Amino acid sequence: MVRKKDRLWEYVEELNGRFKCKFCERDFAGGIARVKSHLSGVKGRDIDICTKVPEDVQAAAYLAIGGPNKKANSVSNLSNVEEGKAILTSSPFLSKDMQQTTLLDLCKKKDKSAVDKLLTQHIILNNIAFNVVQTPSFIRFVNGVAEYGSGYKLPCYSTLRTKLIPDSRMEVEEYRGNVKKSWLTTGCTLMSDIWSDMKQRAFINIIAYSPGGAVFMNSLEISKDRKTGFYLKEILSSTIEDIGPEHVVQFITDNATNFESAGDMLIGKYPRLYKTRCAAHGIQLLLKDIYEEVDWVQRIIDDAKSIVTYMYKHTIVLSLMRVHTNNKELKHPCVTRFASNFLMLQSILNVENELRLLVASSEWRGLDYSKKEIAKKVTNIIQSIEFWSQGQEVLQALEPLVRILRLVDGDGSTSGYLYQAMEMAKEAIKERCGNNQARYMRIWTLFEQRRSDNIIHPIHAAAAFLNPTYMCSENFRENREMKDGISFILENLVATEEKEVFMGQVQLYRMKVSSLFTTTSMTMLKTSHPRIWWDYCGDSLPILRKYAIRILSQPCSSSSCERNWSAFEAAQTKKRNRLAPKMLDNLVYVRMNTMMMEKFNTLEAQDLEPINLDKLRELPENVDSERDWENDPLDSVNEFTDDVMNDEDLSCRRRRRMFASKKSLRYYSRWRGGVPAGYRKRRSVDVEEEPLLSSLSLVDLEEVPWKPKPSFFET
């Protein structure tokens, strides 16, 4: 019996051992098997898939190569091809429901709602935060599975534990090796912080930061030890020895006395190391001082907080506000991030007209809530001309400081720009002070105090002097602070045998000798970061070049690196996983460094370019995503029953804060559905330990996953 010719031949042109697709008009070698693979949309048999094949033909080819059920497909036949849909006809192996399913829906898996339901069940059953679907790693995984096709099989638990995670560590080690090589030229900055959980267990993490990337060095639980400066010094000294003392340029601290003491002892032990304070923390403290000590600023910010608190307290009020503002949201003030007051006020002023129309509308006046005292207060504030005019004045007063925070709170080598940015802010405040001395003199005094105590170090003035872009600008003015900064470098960082040569080359740079400032180097001032400029153009001044690169490669704050890890969450991972110690170390180490590797791979090109301080005013819209809000709407849940609870409100951090007070448990019970507080009390510990994200969950592990802390201005 002659075998019937396969019907899929009609979609290609036979070419004597080859075939030409009638849809994409490409020709390939091979027979019907390769024709099916080409038309099916499934990669296989070493042939490209057709991108122009109609859906009904693609579905038929998909079934022909195996489809979703090869046995069922082998006894089914195709018929009723009409309007792009092929219907499965009767077969003893197919159910009635299967026969009624279109091939297109069956083969192409077009039932998105069913897939979405599977994802929802996975998130709910494994206690995963909703925002996991927004993470790049999850999106890449889903896209990878879709590209691979239906043949993808998940690795088993054993493979994941014994092969894939150790393999990931090898990749991380390669990244760490490349970063360590960069330390030979740029050196690195040592950063550290201590976190405490709700059980008062303390953990310390240590990171080495450089233009080549950040490396997670170590994590230790220190609950059983006294967190004295001497003890911290011993921990940090051990890490410095691992890195190599010659590679550690800077140690950044906050205002904690134990870290200050540890930093002083480290300088005594490693004389080529210098200690600075976190500039981002200093700016936040300055903004806090201004809020607390300048009455007219505090009054406007408090009024703005009242507006935000009331608008987000009740569902009906919030819905009405969103209608009038076209779904524009107001920013919320954060308890510990005082620049959030600026962004909150800015978001309100951006919708001034909309809010005015809101409180004047009949819908607003018809609300029962509008009869309450707080509503009347908010209405008066919004209708007040003084609030809007003085609000603009507050923004103008704080904007120079927030621009500096935008600089140092980001990622990259910023030491060569901090001093210049502070000088620009100083001039802006001085100008306003000249126009209204009584109003701005207190801000000027607070600025000068924080500038010298918490922000500017002599090394920053020296870095500004060594920044060739600033040196060649019209605004450059050499001053006493810059000379003191160069003296600091000479006395503390430069080797004895290099001191004379160093100062000689400083004078040549200061004189802008032609051998250094060539046409090429002048062009690179506009295109390259100062450390890149020195690396490429500084050959004629080798000693100065070496120290300039190391100083200009360092950051000014630890906040950019703190966002990459949470010592608390990493420690919780160790506490809650039921794995061997070696596996735990692998998991934490890989998680931390993988996140850093991904982030710095995307920022590598950015750190090669100069920073334009004039563009720092262009602030992104979103405030800190931790939402450590003041005047939280949850604080009034016992007063009203229609309080706002959106997805972000259900984060683990929010619930931990709710349990901090005695009455918060009652609030949480109401959110859970009105169950009496006493009934839910025994559940409080379970709730507060819910994991945030499971980027590396291991089937039966009950772990607290790690989530990077976003930038204050990160969108």
XYZ file of C-alpha atoms in Angstrom:
715
model
C 0.000 0.000 0.000
C 1.350 3.418 -0.995
C 1.810 5.671 2.015
C -0.306 8.776 1.840
C 1.702 11.958 1.372
C 1.723 14.180 4.473
C -0.680 17.114 4.076
C 1.900 19.576 5.455
C 3.824 19.324 2.146
C 1.248 21.657 0.636
C 2.701 24.542 2.651
C 6.222 24.173 1.207
C 7.719 23.855 -2.252
C 9.731 20.679 -2.820
C 13.203 21.355 -4.282
C 14.803 17.940 -4.892
C 16.045 17.117 -1.381
C 15.299 20.596 -0.044
C 12.139 22.575 0.551
C 11.111 26.223 0.422
C 8.555 27.583 2.885
C 5.666 29.357 1.184
C 5.247 31.717 4.134
C 8.741 32.984 4.934
C 10.200 31.988 1.510
C 13.325 30.493 3.049
C 14.671 27.155 1.849
C 16.158 24.356 3.941
C 17.543 20.888 3.434
C 15.579 17.912 4.711
C 12.247 16.144 4.593
C 8.852 16.237 6.209
C 10.203 16.016 9.772
C 12.085 19.287 9.339
C 9.071 20.805 7.579
C 6.963 20.078 10.652
C 9.555 21.512 13.008
C 9.874 24.629 10.871
C 6.123 25.245 10.804
C 5.308 24.209 14.387
C 6.909 27.168 16.147
C 8.860 24.763 18.388
C 12.637 24.784 18.072
C 14.092 21.424 17.094
C 15.957 19.420 14.453
C 18.445 22.281 14.103
C 16.119 24.416 11.969
C 14.805 27.941 12.402
C 11.102 28.332 13.056
C 8.847 30.188 10.642
C 7.776 33.608 11.882
C 5.064 34.134 9.248
C 3.173 30.833 9.437
C -0.626 31.180 10.004
C -1.887 30.037 13.392
C -4.005 27.175 12.031
C -1.059 25.722 10.089
C 1.238 26.148 13.058
C -1.260 24.347 15.297
C -1.544 21.457 12.834
C 2.238 21.149 12.603
C 2.515 21.265 16.378
C 0.176 18.311 16.743
C 1.988 16.503 13.958
C 5.292 16.543 15.859
C 3.742 15.332 19.086
C 1.497 18.137 20.361
C 0.385 18.132 23.967
C -0.377 14.363 23.832
C 1.429 12.304 21.255
C -0.661 9.171 21.810
C -3.903 11.069 21.407
C -2.507 12.855 18.408
C -1.514 9.638 16.671
C -5.130 8.488 16.466
C -6.822 11.842 15.934
C -7.449 13.439 12.564
C -7.764 17.009 11.449
C -10.894 18.452 9.982
C -13.104 21.476 9.924
C -10.325 23.943 9.189
C -12.290 27.162 9.071
C -11.436 30.771 9.863
C -8.021 29.976 11.262
C -9.249 27.275 13.700
C -8.688 23.519 13.441
C -11.034 21.345 15.504
C -10.103 18.034 17.027
C -12.527 15.347 15.828
C -13.595 12.162 17.520
C -11.068 9.766 18.928
C -11.311 6.964 21.485
C -8.443 8.569 23.381
C -9.954 12.068 23.645
C -12.632 13.225 26.066
C -15.664 15.170 24.937
C -14.241 18.395 26.362
C -10.964 17.793 24.564
C -12.784 17.316 21.263
C -14.440 20.711 21.643
C -11.144 22.537 22.256
C -9.642 24.384 19.338
C -6.209 23.295 18.267
C -5.020 26.858 18.497
C -6.043 27.198 22.128
C -4.742 23.750 22.984
C -1.396 24.006 21.256
C -0.616 27.644 21.779
C -1.737 27.596 25.421
C -3.840 30.731 24.834
C -5.923 30.299 27.999
C -4.049 33.001 29.910
C -6.531 33.030 32.782
C -5.717 29.383 33.563
C -1.980 30.126 33.644
C -2.591 33.204 35.780
C -4.556 31.037 38.183
C -1.643 28.613 38.495
C 0.693 31.506 39.251
C -1.726 32.871 41.854
C -1.948 29.490 43.572
C 1.837 29.202 43.599
C 2.198 32.633 45.219
C -0.507 31.972 47.817
C 0.523 28.432 48.756
C 4.227 29.326 49.047
C 3.600 32.588 50.876
C 5.380 34.755 48.316
C 4.951 38.528 48.102
C 2.950 39.794 45.143
C 5.765 42.030 43.917
C 7.816 38.968 42.946
C 6.165 39.199 39.508
C 7.910 42.562 39.017
C 11.417 41.345 39.768
C 13.780 41.044 36.778
C 14.908 37.561 37.816
C 11.355 36.186 37.806
C 10.563 37.838 34.473
C 13.730 36.385 32.939
C 12.831 32.936 34.252
C 9.317 33.022 32.789
C 10.584 34.288 29.449
C 13.253 31.602 29.417
C 10.719 28.835 30.016
C 8.441 30.248 27.314
C 11.310 30.386 24.847
C 12.451 26.866 25.680
C 8.978 25.475 25.121
C 6.700 22.884 26.663
C 9.521 20.382 26.976
C 11.157 22.222 29.875
C 11.333 20.202 33.082
C 12.075 21.785 36.446
C 15.261 20.568 38.152
C 14.729 18.329 41.123
C 15.465 19.362 44.694
C 18.728 17.440 44.804
C 20.002 18.963 41.555
C 19.183 22.443 42.757
C 20.924 21.917 46.074
C 23.992 19.962 45.020
C 24.707 21.321 41.538
C 22.915 24.508 40.513
C 23.532 26.594 43.627
C 27.206 25.549 43.885
C 27.508 26.394 40.185
C 26.045 29.809 40.920
C 28.673 30.275 43.594
C 31.361 29.576 41.011
C 29.892 32.337 38.827
C 29.854 34.673 41.809
C 33.473 33.798 42.581
C 34.404 34.762 39.032
C 32.692 38.110 39.530
C 34.468 38.584 42.848
C 37.809 37.743 41.235
C 37.293 40.410 38.577
C 36.365 42.981 41.209
C 39.450 42.139 43.272
C 41.643 42.747 40.229
C 40.238 46.261 39.956
C 41.323 46.964 43.540
C 44.947 47.035 42.374
C 44.202 50.363 40.676
C 41.177 51.875 42.394
C 41.295 50.389 45.866
C 37.993 49.916 47.693
C 35.791 51.332 50.435
C 34.839 49.211 53.427
C 31.229 49.526 54.598
C 29.516 47.891 57.532
C 26.298 48.067 59.478
C 24.555 46.316 62.358
C 20.935 45.180 62.220
C 18.765 43.862 65.035
C 15.661 41.741 64.658
C 12.552 41.767 66.859
C 14.162 39.246 69.193
C 17.070 41.635 69.743
C 19.546 39.444 67.876
C 22.216 41.571 66.232
C 24.019 40.840 62.979
C 26.825 42.600 61.169
C 27.472 42.511 57.433
C 30.602 43.795 55.728
C 30.918 44.882 52.097
C 33.796 46.100 49.946
C 32.706 48.717 47.400
C 34.624 49.893 44.326
C 33.914 51.064 40.749
C 34.343 47.457 39.665
C 31.439 46.355 41.858
C 30.433 45.622 45.442
C 31.433 42.374 47.119
C 29.696 40.851 50.129
C 32.556 39.843 52.411
C 31.020 38.393 55.551
C 28.002 38.192 57.853
C 28.272 37.502 61.579
C 25.843 37.255 64.465
C 27.146 39.327 67.337
C 24.294 39.068 69.823
C 26.372 37.295 72.434
C 29.236 39.733 72.232
C 29.474 43.297 73.386
C 29.150 45.613 70.408
C 32.036 47.770 71.553
C 34.399 49.664 69.302
C 37.207 47.228 70.116
C 35.126 44.197 69.167
C 34.004 45.790 65.892
C 37.590 46.761 65.174
C 38.644 43.118 65.482
C 35.935 41.998 63.039
C 36.769 44.716 60.538
C 40.504 44.108 60.874
C 40.004 40.480 59.923
C 38.153 41.544 56.765
C 40.823 44.110 55.882
C 43.463 41.412 56.143
C 41.415 39.204 53.801
C 41.136 42.029 51.264
C 44.695 43.242 51.704
C 45.451 46.416 53.709
C 47.016 48.040 50.654
C 43.670 47.823 48.800
C 41.404 49.393 51.456
C 41.328 53.150 50.901
C 38.331 54.328 52.944
C 36.087 53.255 55.801
C 32.631 54.885 55.953
C 30.828 55.150 59.297
C 27.642 56.706 60.589
C 27.335 58.633 63.856
C 27.307 55.536 66.091
C 30.001 55.912 68.745
C 31.082 52.271 68.536
C 31.778 52.544 64.791
C 33.499 55.893 65.294
C 35.743 54.301 67.892
C 36.383 51.266 65.704
C 37.278 53.568 62.803
C 39.789 55.478 64.910
C 41.462 52.226 65.987
C 41.572 50.982 62.405
C 43.354 54.166 61.315
C 45.889 53.599 64.067
C 46.506 50.081 62.810
C 46.353 50.880 59.084
C 47.804 54.396 58.633
C 47.081 54.496 54.871
C 43.348 54.169 55.539
C 41.093 57.190 56.073
C 37.680 57.362 57.743
C 34.707 59.440 56.577
C 31.100 59.765 57.662
C 28.165 58.791 55.485
C 27.260 61.963 53.562
C 23.704 60.770 52.845
C 23.131 60.298 56.565
C 24.535 63.782 57.204
C 22.153 65.380 54.683
C 19.208 63.553 56.231
C 20.240 64.901 59.656
C 20.486 68.405 58.220
C 16.983 68.147 56.779
C 15.790 66.869 60.166
C 17.404 69.869 61.895
C 15.713 72.288 59.503
C 12.323 70.668 60.060
C 12.665 70.731 63.848
C 14.218 74.193 64.281
C 12.795 76.369 61.495
C 9.205 77.136 62.440
C 7.853 78.254 59.064
C 9.236 75.117 57.381
C 7.797 72.840 60.061
C 4.366 74.460 59.835
C 4.061 73.932 56.069
C 5.324 70.351 56.229
C 2.924 69.492 59.061
C 0.044 70.893 57.033
C 1.132 68.786 54.063
C 1.243 65.703 56.284
C -2.300 66.412 57.424
C -3.463 66.475 53.816
C -1.762 63.185 52.945
C -2.900 61.438 56.119
C -6.538 62.403 55.646
C -6.660 61.629 51.911
C -5.359 58.119 52.461
C -7.333 57.346 55.599
C -10.691 56.519 53.980
C -11.419 54.580 50.837
C -14.150 56.900 49.596
C -12.028 60.019 50.125
C -9.049 58.434 48.381
C -11.191 57.338 45.440
C -12.620 60.831 45.073
C -9.136 62.352 45.209
C -7.887 59.986 42.498
C -10.789 60.957 40.249
C -9.925 64.650 40.538
C -6.134 64.160 40.226
C -6.406 61.698 37.341
C -4.946 58.912 39.534
C -1.892 60.919 40.560
C -0.701 59.768 43.969
C 0.607 61.860 46.844
C 3.928 60.905 48.381
C 4.063 59.797 52.003
C 6.548 61.060 54.616
C 8.970 58.459 55.982
C 9.874 58.448 59.649
C 13.652 58.202 59.216
C 14.090 59.756 55.766
C 13.508 63.444 56.132
C 13.938 64.240 52.441
C 10.603 62.482 51.997
C 9.031 65.659 53.400
C 10.340 67.477 50.330
C 8.942 64.933 47.896
C 5.628 64.802 49.761
C 5.236 68.575 49.565
C 6.337 68.555 45.936
C 3.692 65.957 45.041
C 0.974 68.071 46.690
C 2.014 71.280 44.928
C 1.985 69.438 41.612
C -1.769 68.905 41.970
C -2.680 72.241 43.549
C -5.506 73.034 41.128
C -6.936 69.515 41.340
C -7.027 69.567 45.155
C -8.658 72.988 45.170
C -11.393 71.724 42.849
C -11.744 68.596 44.986
C -12.584 70.401 48.241
C -14.883 72.790 46.357
C -16.838 69.996 44.691
C -20.345 68.923 45.699
C -19.100 65.328 46.116
C -16.617 66.453 48.789
C -19.198 68.536 50.630
C -21.638 65.625 50.511
C -19.301 63.230 52.327
C -20.047 62.493 55.967
C -16.303 62.634 56.628
C -16.156 66.261 55.443
C -18.170 67.270 58.519
C -15.407 66.168 60.901
C -12.859 68.567 62.357
C -9.884 67.007 60.587
C -11.695 67.324 57.251
C -12.471 70.979 57.923
C -8.807 71.560 58.788
C -7.639 69.911 55.559
C -10.174 71.937 53.557
C -8.938 75.187 55.104
C -5.326 74.273 54.364
C -6.044 73.501 50.715
C -8.076 76.688 50.283
C -5.370 78.788 51.960
C -3.283 80.966 49.629
C -0.548 81.116 52.285
C -0.031 77.328 52.253
C 0.626 77.214 48.521
C 2.901 80.262 48.409
C 4.950 79.221 51.436
C 5.008 75.642 50.193
C 6.843 76.830 47.086
C 9.263 78.724 49.308
C 9.981 75.602 51.373
C 10.711 73.650 48.193
C 13.131 76.338 47.042
C 14.879 76.302 50.429
C 15.279 72.516 50.570
C 15.869 71.811 46.879
C 19.673 72.434 46.937
C 20.057 69.960 49.800
C 17.868 67.329 48.202
C 19.988 67.616 45.050
C 23.071 66.732 47.109
C 21.223 63.780 48.588
C 20.357 62.711 45.049
C 24.087 62.697 44.292
C 25.365 60.756 47.278
C 22.359 58.460 47.704
C 22.951 57.011 44.251
C 25.561 54.573 43.031
C 28.994 55.361 41.722
C 32.209 57.188 42.555
C 31.056 60.542 43.908
C 33.938 61.747 46.102
C 35.122 64.177 43.412
C 31.735 65.900 43.288
C 30.504 66.211 46.876
C 32.518 69.317 47.764
C 31.437 71.118 44.580
C 27.784 70.192 45.183
C 27.980 71.514 48.741
C 29.494 74.772 47.479
C 26.624 75.153 45.006
C 24.086 74.571 47.791
C 25.966 76.995 50.014
C 25.731 79.732 47.382
C 22.023 79.078 46.827
C 21.241 79.323 50.556
C 23.505 82.362 50.900
C 21.627 84.115 48.102
C 18.270 83.461 49.723
C 19.662 84.501 53.082
C 20.743 87.806 51.565
C 17.245 88.427 50.298
C 15.593 87.607 53.623
C 18.196 87.207 56.349
C 15.738 86.812 59.213
C 14.005 83.930 57.427
C 17.035 82.010 56.184
C 19.802 82.721 58.695
C 18.855 79.733 60.858
C 19.009 77.422 57.816
C 22.449 78.854 56.994
C 23.683 78.197 60.549
C 22.414 74.599 60.540
C 23.961 74.023 57.108
C 27.406 75.200 58.202
C 27.289 73.099 61.355
C 26.306 69.841 59.650
C 28.658 70.522 56.747
C 31.720 70.540 58.987
C 30.563 67.925 61.516
C 28.869 65.255 59.388
C 29.391 65.754 55.665
C 32.647 67.291 54.410
C 35.996 65.637 55.185
C 39.335 67.144 54.056
C 39.597 64.325 51.514
C 36.456 65.637 49.777
C 38.023 69.076 49.315
C 41.156 67.424 47.929
C 39.024 65.266 45.624
C 37.352 68.411 44.287
C 40.801 69.874 43.599
C 41.803 66.668 41.784
C 38.615 66.666 39.694
C 39.936 68.138 36.420
C 36.454 69.067 35.203
C 35.896 71.248 38.250
C 39.469 72.549 38.129
C 38.928 73.826 34.579
C 35.442 75.262 35.177
C 34.637 78.939 35.599
C 33.248 78.311 39.084
C 36.470 76.829 40.474
C 38.061 78.756 43.315
C 41.059 77.283 45.079
C 40.714 77.787 48.828
C 42.195 76.876 52.176
C 40.100 73.703 52.525
C 41.506 72.287 49.290
C 45.068 72.987 50.404
C 44.347 71.329 53.740
C 42.945 68.357 51.847
C 46.134 67.988 49.793
C 48.128 68.228 53.027
C 45.958 65.464 54.509
C 46.777 63.203 51.547
C 50.485 64.005 51.820
C 50.638 63.307 55.541
C 48.399 60.239 55.737
C 48.310 58.446 52.386
C 51.491 59.135 50.434
C 54.518 56.920 51.082
C 57.537 58.710 52.580
C 59.729 58.170 49.526
C 57.043 59.646 47.249
C 56.167 62.823 49.178
C 58.496 65.237 47.350
C 57.584 63.935 43.918
C 53.902 64.030 44.853
C 53.953 67.719 45.797
C 55.966 68.593 42.701
C 53.380 66.947 40.493
C 50.561 68.671 42.399
C 52.092 72.007 41.410
C 52.359 70.959 37.765
C 48.701 69.930 37.782
C 47.762 73.192 39.498
C 49.585 75.143 36.781
C 47.707 73.163 34.082
C 50.860 72.246 32.190
C 50.402 71.599 28.490
C 51.832 68.092 28.736
C 48.866 67.122 30.886
C 46.075 69.300 29.528
C 46.335 68.342 25.870
C 43.580 68.537 23.261
C 42.667 64.939 24.017
C 42.506 65.467 27.767
C 40.424 68.630 27.404
C 37.960 66.719 25.239
C 37.764 63.897 27.781
C 36.747 66.366 30.498
C 33.271 66.341 28.914
C 33.037 62.617 28.277
C 34.789 60.774 31.105
C 34.588 60.375 34.848
C 37.549 62.047 36.643
C 39.093 58.693 37.606
C 38.948 57.610 33.944
C 40.503 60.918 32.915
C 43.445 60.429 35.253
C 43.870 56.822 34.183
C 44.052 57.771 30.506
C 45.647 61.229 30.578
C 47.758 61.297 33.741
C 50.833 59.377 32.527
C 53.034 62.481 32.737
C 52.326 62.734 36.491
C 52.463 59.061 37.589
C 52.598 59.510 41.375
C 49.765 62.031 41.490
C 47.862 59.890 38.990
C 48.046 56.860 41.291
C 46.610 58.654 44.318
C 44.085 60.677 42.310
C 42.564 57.501 40.846
C 42.258 55.859 44.250
C 40.634 58.900 45.874
C 38.281 59.737 42.989
C 37.103 56.101 42.772
C 35.462 56.118 46.206
C 31.808 56.824 47.174
C 30.727 59.389 49.757
C 28.109 57.338 51.567
C 27.255 53.768 52.433
C 23.574 54.053 51.517
C 24.086 52.947 47.915
C 25.618 49.699 49.112
C 23.280 49.172 52.063
C 20.441 48.856 49.562
C 22.037 45.703 48.208
C 21.671 43.742 51.392
C 19.928 43.432 54.699
C 21.953 41.814 57.427
C 18.733 41.146 59.295
C 17.133 39.250 56.423
C 20.330 37.372 55.633
C 20.603 36.294 59.254
C 16.974 35.250 59.303
C 17.724 33.031 56.323
C 20.383 31.297 58.362
C 18.084 30.986 61.346
C 15.082 29.544 59.555
C 16.504 27.257 56.879
C 16.934 23.586 57.683
C 20.104 23.115 55.700
C 23.654 22.136 56.502
C 25.899 25.081 57.493
C 27.887 24.885 54.268
C 24.723 25.055 52.191
C 23.484 27.991 54.250
C 26.698 29.894 53.656
C 26.457 29.160 49.934
C 22.868 30.386 49.776
C 23.473 33.649 51.634
C 26.771 34.333 49.885
C 25.346 33.632 46.424
C 22.188 35.639 47.054
C 24.028 38.742 48.246
C 26.699 38.766 45.583
C 24.362 37.803 42.738
C 22.190 40.825 43.452
C 25.242 43.062 43.583
C 26.645 41.546 40.406
C 23.427 42.186 38.491
C 23.142 45.736 39.734
C 26.723 46.731 39.030
C 26.694 45.114 35.599
C 23.931 47.530 34.635
C 25.666 50.532 36.251
C 29.166 49.876 34.944
C 28.828 52.085 31.863
C 27.163 54.837 33.892
C 30.152 55.113 36.245
C 32.436 55.825 33.285
C 30.745 59.146 32.521
C 31.078 62.481 34.332
C 28.305 63.582 36.683
C 26.377 66.687 35.698
C 25.460 68.387 38.953
C 23.014 70.698 37.185
C 20.834 67.706 36.258
C 20.491 66.441 39.816
C 17.347 68.568 40.169
C 15.537 66.060 37.931
C 14.229 63.831 40.708
C 12.276 60.648 39.952
C 8.682 60.464 41.099
C 8.695 57.603 43.594
C 9.569 57.849 47.239
C 11.297 55.143 49.224
C 9.446 51.899 48.686
C 9.833 50.742 52.264
C 7.045 53.191 53.127
C 8.059 53.667 56.705
C 5.282 56.217 56.920
C 4.597 58.792 59.561
C 0.988 59.361 60.555
C 0.181 55.996 59.067
C -3.477 55.617 58.058
C -3.429 52.332 59.964
C -3.140 54.300 63.186
C -6.806 55.218 62.966
C -8.300 51.895 61.989
C -10.284 51.667 65.185
C -12.121 54.879 64.347
C -13.473 53.983 60.902
C -14.352 50.740 59.196
C -13.571 51.560 55.567
C -9.856 52.115 55.864
C -7.592 51.760 52.881
C -5.703 48.476 52.602
C -3.891 47.962 49.320
C -1.319 45.356 48.349
C 1.618 47.414 49.524
C 0.040 47.793 52.949
C 0.286 44.039 53.424
C 4.058 43.941 53.353
C 5.867 42.122 56.101
C 7.596 45.250 57.327
C 4.281 47.032 57.782
C 2.907 44.187 59.863
C 6.024 44.084 62.017
C 5.518 47.754 62.790
C 1.853 47.197 63.552
C 2.727 44.730 66.276
C 5.099 47.194 67.908
C 2.261 48.786 69.914
C -0.284 47.116 72.157
C -3.288 48.316 70.159
C -1.851 47.393 66.776
C -2.822 43.736 67.180
C -6.450 44.794 67.335
C -5.982 46.714 64.078
C -4.517 43.691 62.385
C -7.404 41.521 63.574
C -9.888 43.942 62.074
C -8.035 43.761 58.759
C -8.191 39.969 58.922
C -11.967 40.161 58.954
C -13.257 41.446 62.256
C -12.062 38.501 64.359
C -11.651 39.459 68.026
C -8.136 40.529 68.874
C -7.689 37.910 71.576
C -8.427 35.108 69.131
C -5.687 36.292 66.791
C -3.075 37.034 69.399
C -1.408 33.654 69.202
C -0.907 34.220 65.464
C 1.110 37.409 65.824
C 4.504 35.724 65.795
C 3.653 33.730 62.667
C 2.478 36.811 60.841
C 5.489 38.933 61.641
C 7.824 36.285 60.273
C 6.197 35.986 56.859
C 8.847 36.039 54.145
C 8.970 38.991 51.785
C 10.281 37.407 48.636
C 11.423 33.967 47.576
C 13.901 34.624 44.841
C 15.812 31.450 45.733
C 13.263 29.333 47.593
C 14.209 25.669 47.854
C 10.969 23.665 47.794
C 10.577 22.727 51.439
C 12.614 25.545 52.947
C 10.975 28.086 55.206
C 13.284 30.979 54.566
C 13.119 34.745 54.739
C 14.263 35.792 51.272
C 16.310 38.828 50.550
C 15.080 41.948 48.824
C 17.367 44.852 47.919
C 16.625 48.098 49.638
C 15.800 50.615 46.961
C 17.269 54.021 46.567
C 15.384 56.836 48.238
C 14.776 58.269 44.777
C 14.695 54.993 42.845
C 11.673 54.540 40.606
